[in-house]
Coordinates of C-alpha atoms and ligand atoms in Angstrom, one line a residue:
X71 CA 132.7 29.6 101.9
X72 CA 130.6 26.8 100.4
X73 CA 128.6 29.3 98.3
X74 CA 132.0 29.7 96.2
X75 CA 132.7 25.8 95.9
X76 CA 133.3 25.1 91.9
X77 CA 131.4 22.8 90.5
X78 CA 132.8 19.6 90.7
X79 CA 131.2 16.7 88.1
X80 CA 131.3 12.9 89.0
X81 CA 134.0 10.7 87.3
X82 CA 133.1 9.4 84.1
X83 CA 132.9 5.7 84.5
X84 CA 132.5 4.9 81.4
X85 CA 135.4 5.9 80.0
X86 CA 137.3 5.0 83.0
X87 CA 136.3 1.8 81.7
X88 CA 137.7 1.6 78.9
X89 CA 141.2 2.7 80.7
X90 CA 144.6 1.4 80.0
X91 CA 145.4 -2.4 79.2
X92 CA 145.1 -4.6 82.0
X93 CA 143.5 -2.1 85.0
X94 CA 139.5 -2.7 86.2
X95 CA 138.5 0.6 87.4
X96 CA 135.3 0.3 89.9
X97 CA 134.0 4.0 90.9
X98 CA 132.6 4.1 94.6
X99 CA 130.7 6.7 96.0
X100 CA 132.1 6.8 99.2
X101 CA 134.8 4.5 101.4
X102 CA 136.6 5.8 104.9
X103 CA 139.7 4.2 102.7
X104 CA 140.4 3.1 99.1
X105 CA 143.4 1.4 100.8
X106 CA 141.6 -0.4 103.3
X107 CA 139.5 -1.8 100.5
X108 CA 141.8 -3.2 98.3
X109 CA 143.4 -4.6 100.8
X110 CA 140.7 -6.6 101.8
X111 CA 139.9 -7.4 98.1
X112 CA 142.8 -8.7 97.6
X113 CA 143.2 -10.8 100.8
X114 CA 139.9 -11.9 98.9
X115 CA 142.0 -13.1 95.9
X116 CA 141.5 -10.4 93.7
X117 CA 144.1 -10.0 90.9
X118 CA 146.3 -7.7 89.9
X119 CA 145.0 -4.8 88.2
X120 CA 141.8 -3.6 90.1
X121 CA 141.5 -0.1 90.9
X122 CA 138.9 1.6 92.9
X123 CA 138.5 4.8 93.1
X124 CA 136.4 6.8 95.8
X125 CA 134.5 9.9 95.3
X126 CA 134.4 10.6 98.6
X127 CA 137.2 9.6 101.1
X128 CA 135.8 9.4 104.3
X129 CA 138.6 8.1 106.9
X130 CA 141.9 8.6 104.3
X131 CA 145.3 7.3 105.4
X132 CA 148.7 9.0 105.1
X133 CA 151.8 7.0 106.3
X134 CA 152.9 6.4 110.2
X135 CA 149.1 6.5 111.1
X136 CA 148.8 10.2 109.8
X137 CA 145.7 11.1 108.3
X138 CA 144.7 12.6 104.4
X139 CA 141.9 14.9 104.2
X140 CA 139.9 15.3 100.7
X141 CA 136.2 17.2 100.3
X142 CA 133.8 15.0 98.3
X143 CA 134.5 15.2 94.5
X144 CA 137.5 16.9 94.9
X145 CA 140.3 15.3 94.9
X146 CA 141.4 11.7 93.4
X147 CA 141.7 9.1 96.0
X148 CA 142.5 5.8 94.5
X149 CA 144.5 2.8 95.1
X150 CA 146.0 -0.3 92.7
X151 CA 146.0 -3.4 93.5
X152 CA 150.1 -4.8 92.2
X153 CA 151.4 -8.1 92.3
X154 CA 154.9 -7.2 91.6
X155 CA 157.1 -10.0 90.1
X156 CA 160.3 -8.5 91.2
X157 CA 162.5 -9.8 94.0
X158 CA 161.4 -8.5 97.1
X159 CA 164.9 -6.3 98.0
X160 CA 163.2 -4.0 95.0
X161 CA 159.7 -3.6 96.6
X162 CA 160.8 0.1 98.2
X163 CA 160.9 1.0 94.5
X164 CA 157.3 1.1 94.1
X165 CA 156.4 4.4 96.0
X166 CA 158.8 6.1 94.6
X167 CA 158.3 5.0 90.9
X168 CA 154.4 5.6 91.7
X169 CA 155.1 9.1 93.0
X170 CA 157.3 9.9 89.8
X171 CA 154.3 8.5 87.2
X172 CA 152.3 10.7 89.1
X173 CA 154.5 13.9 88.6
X174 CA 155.1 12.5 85.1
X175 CA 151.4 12.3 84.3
X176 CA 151.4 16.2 85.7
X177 CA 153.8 17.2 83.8
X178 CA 152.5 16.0 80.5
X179 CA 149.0 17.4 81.6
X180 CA 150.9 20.4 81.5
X181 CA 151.6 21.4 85.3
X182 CA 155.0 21.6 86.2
X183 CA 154.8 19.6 88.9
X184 CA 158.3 18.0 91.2
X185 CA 159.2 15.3 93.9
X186 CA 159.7 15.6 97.8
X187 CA 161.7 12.4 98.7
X188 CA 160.5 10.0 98.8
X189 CA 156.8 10.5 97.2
X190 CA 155.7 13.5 97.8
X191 CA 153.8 15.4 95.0
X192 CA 154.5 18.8 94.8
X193 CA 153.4 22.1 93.0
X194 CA 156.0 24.9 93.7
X195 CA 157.0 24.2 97.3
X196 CA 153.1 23.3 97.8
X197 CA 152.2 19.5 98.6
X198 CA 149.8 18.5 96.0
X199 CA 149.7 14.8 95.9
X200 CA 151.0 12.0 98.5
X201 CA 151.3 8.2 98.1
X202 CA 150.8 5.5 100.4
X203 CA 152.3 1.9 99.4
X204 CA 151.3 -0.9 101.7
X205 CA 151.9 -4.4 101.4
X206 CA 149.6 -7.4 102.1
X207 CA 149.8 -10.7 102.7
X208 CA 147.2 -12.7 100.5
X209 CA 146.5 -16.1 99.6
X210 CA 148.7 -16.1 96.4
X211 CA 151.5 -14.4 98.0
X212 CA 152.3 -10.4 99.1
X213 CA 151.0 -7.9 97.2
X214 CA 150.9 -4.3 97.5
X215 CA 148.5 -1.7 97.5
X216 CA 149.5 1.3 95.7
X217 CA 147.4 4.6 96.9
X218 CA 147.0 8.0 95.8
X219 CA 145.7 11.1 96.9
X220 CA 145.4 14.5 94.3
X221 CA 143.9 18.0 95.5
X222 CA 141.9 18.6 92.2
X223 CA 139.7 21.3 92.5
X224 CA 140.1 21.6 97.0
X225 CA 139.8 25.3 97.7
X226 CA 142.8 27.1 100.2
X227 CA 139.9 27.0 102.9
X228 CA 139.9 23.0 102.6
X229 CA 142.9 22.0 102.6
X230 CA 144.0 20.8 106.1
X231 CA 147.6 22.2 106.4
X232 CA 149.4 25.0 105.0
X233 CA 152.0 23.3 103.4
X234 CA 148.8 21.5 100.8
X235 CA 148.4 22.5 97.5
X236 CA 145.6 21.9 94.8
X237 CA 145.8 22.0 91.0
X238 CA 143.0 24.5 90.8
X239 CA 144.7 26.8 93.2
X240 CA 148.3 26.6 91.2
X241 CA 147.2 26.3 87.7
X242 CA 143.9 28.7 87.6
X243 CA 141.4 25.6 86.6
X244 CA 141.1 22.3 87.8
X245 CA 141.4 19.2 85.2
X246 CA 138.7 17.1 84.5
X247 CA 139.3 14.6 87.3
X248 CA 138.7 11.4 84.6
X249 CA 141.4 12.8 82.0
X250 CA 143.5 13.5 84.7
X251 CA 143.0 9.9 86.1
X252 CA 143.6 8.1 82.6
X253 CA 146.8 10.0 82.2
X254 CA 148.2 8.8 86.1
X255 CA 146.9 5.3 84.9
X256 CA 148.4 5.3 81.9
X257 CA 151.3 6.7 83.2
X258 CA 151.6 4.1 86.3
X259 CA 151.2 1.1 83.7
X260 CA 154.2 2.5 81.4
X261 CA 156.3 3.2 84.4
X262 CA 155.5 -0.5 86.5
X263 CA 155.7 -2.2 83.1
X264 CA 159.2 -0.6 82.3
X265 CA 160.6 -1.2 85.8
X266 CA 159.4 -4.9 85.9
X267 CA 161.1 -6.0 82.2
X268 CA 163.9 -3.6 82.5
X269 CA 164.7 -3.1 86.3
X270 CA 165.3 0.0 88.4
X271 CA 168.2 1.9 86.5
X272 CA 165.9 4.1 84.4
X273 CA 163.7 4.8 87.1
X274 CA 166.6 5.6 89.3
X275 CA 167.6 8.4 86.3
X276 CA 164.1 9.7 85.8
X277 CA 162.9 9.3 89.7
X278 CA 166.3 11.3 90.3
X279 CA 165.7 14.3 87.8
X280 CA 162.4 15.2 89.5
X281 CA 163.3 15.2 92.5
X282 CA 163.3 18.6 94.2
X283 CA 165.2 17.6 97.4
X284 CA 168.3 16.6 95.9
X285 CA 170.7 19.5 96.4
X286 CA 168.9 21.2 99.4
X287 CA 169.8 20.9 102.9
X288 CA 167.3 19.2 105.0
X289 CA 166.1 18.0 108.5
X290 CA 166.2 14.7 108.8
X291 CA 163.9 13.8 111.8
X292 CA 163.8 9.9 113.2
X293 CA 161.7 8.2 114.7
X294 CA 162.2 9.0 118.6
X295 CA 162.1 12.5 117.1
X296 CA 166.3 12.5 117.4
X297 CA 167.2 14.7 113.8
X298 CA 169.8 15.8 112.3
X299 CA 171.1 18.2 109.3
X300 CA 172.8 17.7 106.3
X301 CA 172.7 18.7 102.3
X302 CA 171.1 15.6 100.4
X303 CA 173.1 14.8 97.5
X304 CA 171.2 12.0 95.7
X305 CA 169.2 8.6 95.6
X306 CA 171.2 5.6 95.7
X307 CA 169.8 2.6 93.8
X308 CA 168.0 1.0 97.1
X309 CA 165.7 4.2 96.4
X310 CA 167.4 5.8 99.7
X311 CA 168.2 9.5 100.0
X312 CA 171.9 10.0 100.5
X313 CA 172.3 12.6 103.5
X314 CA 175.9 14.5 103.8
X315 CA 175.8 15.5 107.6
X316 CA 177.9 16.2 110.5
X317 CA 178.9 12.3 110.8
X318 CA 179.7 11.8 107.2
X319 CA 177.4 10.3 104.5
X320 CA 174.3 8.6 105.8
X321 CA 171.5 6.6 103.3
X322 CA 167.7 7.1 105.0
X323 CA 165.2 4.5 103.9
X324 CA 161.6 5.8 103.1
X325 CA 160.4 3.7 106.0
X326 CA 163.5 4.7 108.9
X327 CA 162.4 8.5 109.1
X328 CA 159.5 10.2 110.5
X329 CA 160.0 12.8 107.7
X330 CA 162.5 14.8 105.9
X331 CA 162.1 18.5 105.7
X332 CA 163.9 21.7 104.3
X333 CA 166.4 22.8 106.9
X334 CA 165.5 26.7 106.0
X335 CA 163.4 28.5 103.3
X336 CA 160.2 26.1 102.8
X337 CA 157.5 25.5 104.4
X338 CA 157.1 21.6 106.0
X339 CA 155.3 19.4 104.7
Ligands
LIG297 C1 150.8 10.7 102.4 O1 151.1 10.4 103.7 O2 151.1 11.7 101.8 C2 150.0 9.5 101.7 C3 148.6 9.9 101.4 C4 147.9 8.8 100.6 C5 146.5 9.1 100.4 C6 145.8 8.1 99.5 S1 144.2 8.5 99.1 C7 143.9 7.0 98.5 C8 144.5 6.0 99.4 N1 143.7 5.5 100.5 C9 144.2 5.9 101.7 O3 143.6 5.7 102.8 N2 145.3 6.6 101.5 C10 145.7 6.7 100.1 P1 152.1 11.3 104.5 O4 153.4 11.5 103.8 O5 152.2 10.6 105.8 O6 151.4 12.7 104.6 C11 150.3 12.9 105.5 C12 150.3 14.4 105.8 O7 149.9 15.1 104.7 C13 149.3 14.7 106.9 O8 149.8 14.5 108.2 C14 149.0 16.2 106.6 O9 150.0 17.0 107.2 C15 149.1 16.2 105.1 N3 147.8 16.1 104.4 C16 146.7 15.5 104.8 N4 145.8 15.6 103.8 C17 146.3 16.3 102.8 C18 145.9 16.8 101.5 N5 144.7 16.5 101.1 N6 146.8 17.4 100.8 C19 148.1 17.7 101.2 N7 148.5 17.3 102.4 C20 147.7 16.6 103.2

């Protein structure tokens, strides 16, 4: 199928540079993970701010040691390096209030674009972006690496699972990938900025209006692969998804399941 790849131009690092107030975006060509790099940059003591992006992700990481898949040139694969200055108890705020920038910056860019809990992009029932959050331990205290993956312009034939989604495939054309990266920037730096001065309440609104699980029933899966079923009614402020099953009400953290999943109808993710 390679004969019918669309073209897909470099990122623009000029104007990258010029991107919102107070990120330093570095273009490489290639990495195995923009994650992995950061990290190490800033166990170097590099400050808050930098953001590399890779045009080519060679070795990309999901969560729980699962894997992300992107063709060269096109997707976005990025991470932020964050040195957040709220209490720790707030941290598990920060992939969800990167996932709903993210969705934000979609929607704005015109695609009508939802939440899986906790930070699962999606386009229709199709998984479009996915966000990995890791924290690291650096000289001048923890920080966190904020990372993102975006099928741009990935053909059906490339994408690695059926439940995966591009932009190109749901909206006809693919964005220029460095408008589409100013906006998520841009979007990210209103959204951080907003959560550190005012705390989580708004995001808790906002991060709750986009996001598609509430009101479905779902499969709750644990690690040990025990699971059960239950109708998910909401987020609570921790950020957890509030689970009515057979034992009553139950709160799951981001980081106690293996993955959530629509008990009937949708595909899994
Ligand atoms: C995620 O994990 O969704 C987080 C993905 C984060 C990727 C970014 S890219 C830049 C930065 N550097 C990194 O090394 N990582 C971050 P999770 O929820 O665990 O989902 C992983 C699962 O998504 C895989 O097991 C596949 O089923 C599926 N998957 C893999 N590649 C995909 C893709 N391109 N599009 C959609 N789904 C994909």
């Amino acid at each position: 199928m390679t004969g019918d790849l669309p073209p897909r131009p470099s990122l623009d690092s000029g104007r990258l540079a010029a991107g919102p107030p107070g990120l330093r975006v570095e273009v490489v060509q290639e990495a195995p993970s923009t994650n992995a790099l950061v990290a190490e940059r800033a166990r170097a003591g590099a400050g808050e701010g930098l953001v590399v992006v890779a045009e080519h992700q060679t070795a990309g990481r999901g969560r729980l040691d699962r894997t992300w898949e992107t063709p060269d040139r096109a997707a976005l694969t990025l991470s932020v390096l964050l040195r957040p200055r709220v209490a720790p108890t707030e941290w598990p705020w920060l992939p969800l209030m990167t996932g709903y920038a993210v969705s934000r910056a979609l929607r704005e860019a015109g695609v009508e674009a939802g939440l899986k809990w906790p930070n699962d992009v999606l386009v229709g029932e199709g998984k479009v972006g996915g966000i990995l959050v890791e924290r690291v331990e650096t000289p001048s205290g923890p920080a966190a690496v904020v990372g993102m993956g975006i099928n741009v312009s990935t053909t059906r034939e490339e994408l690695p699972v059926e439940a995966a989604t591009s932009l190109a495939i749901e909206a006809g054309a693919a964005p220029d990938r460095t408008d589409l990266l100013l906006w998520i920037l841009g979007a990210l730096r209103e959204e951080y900025d907003a959560w550190q001065a005012g705390g989580t309440a708004a995001l808790h609104a906002a991060y709750q209006r986009s996001c598609v699980t509430v009101g479905r029933d779902v499969r709750v899966t644990l690690p040990g692969g025990r699971s059960f079923t239950g109708r998910a009614t909401g987020i609570d402020a921790d950020g957890r998804l509030a689970v009515d099953g057979p034992e009553g009400r139950v709160a799951v953290g981001a980081g106690d399941v293996v993955h959530v999943r629509a008990a009937t109808g949708s595909p899994d993710q």
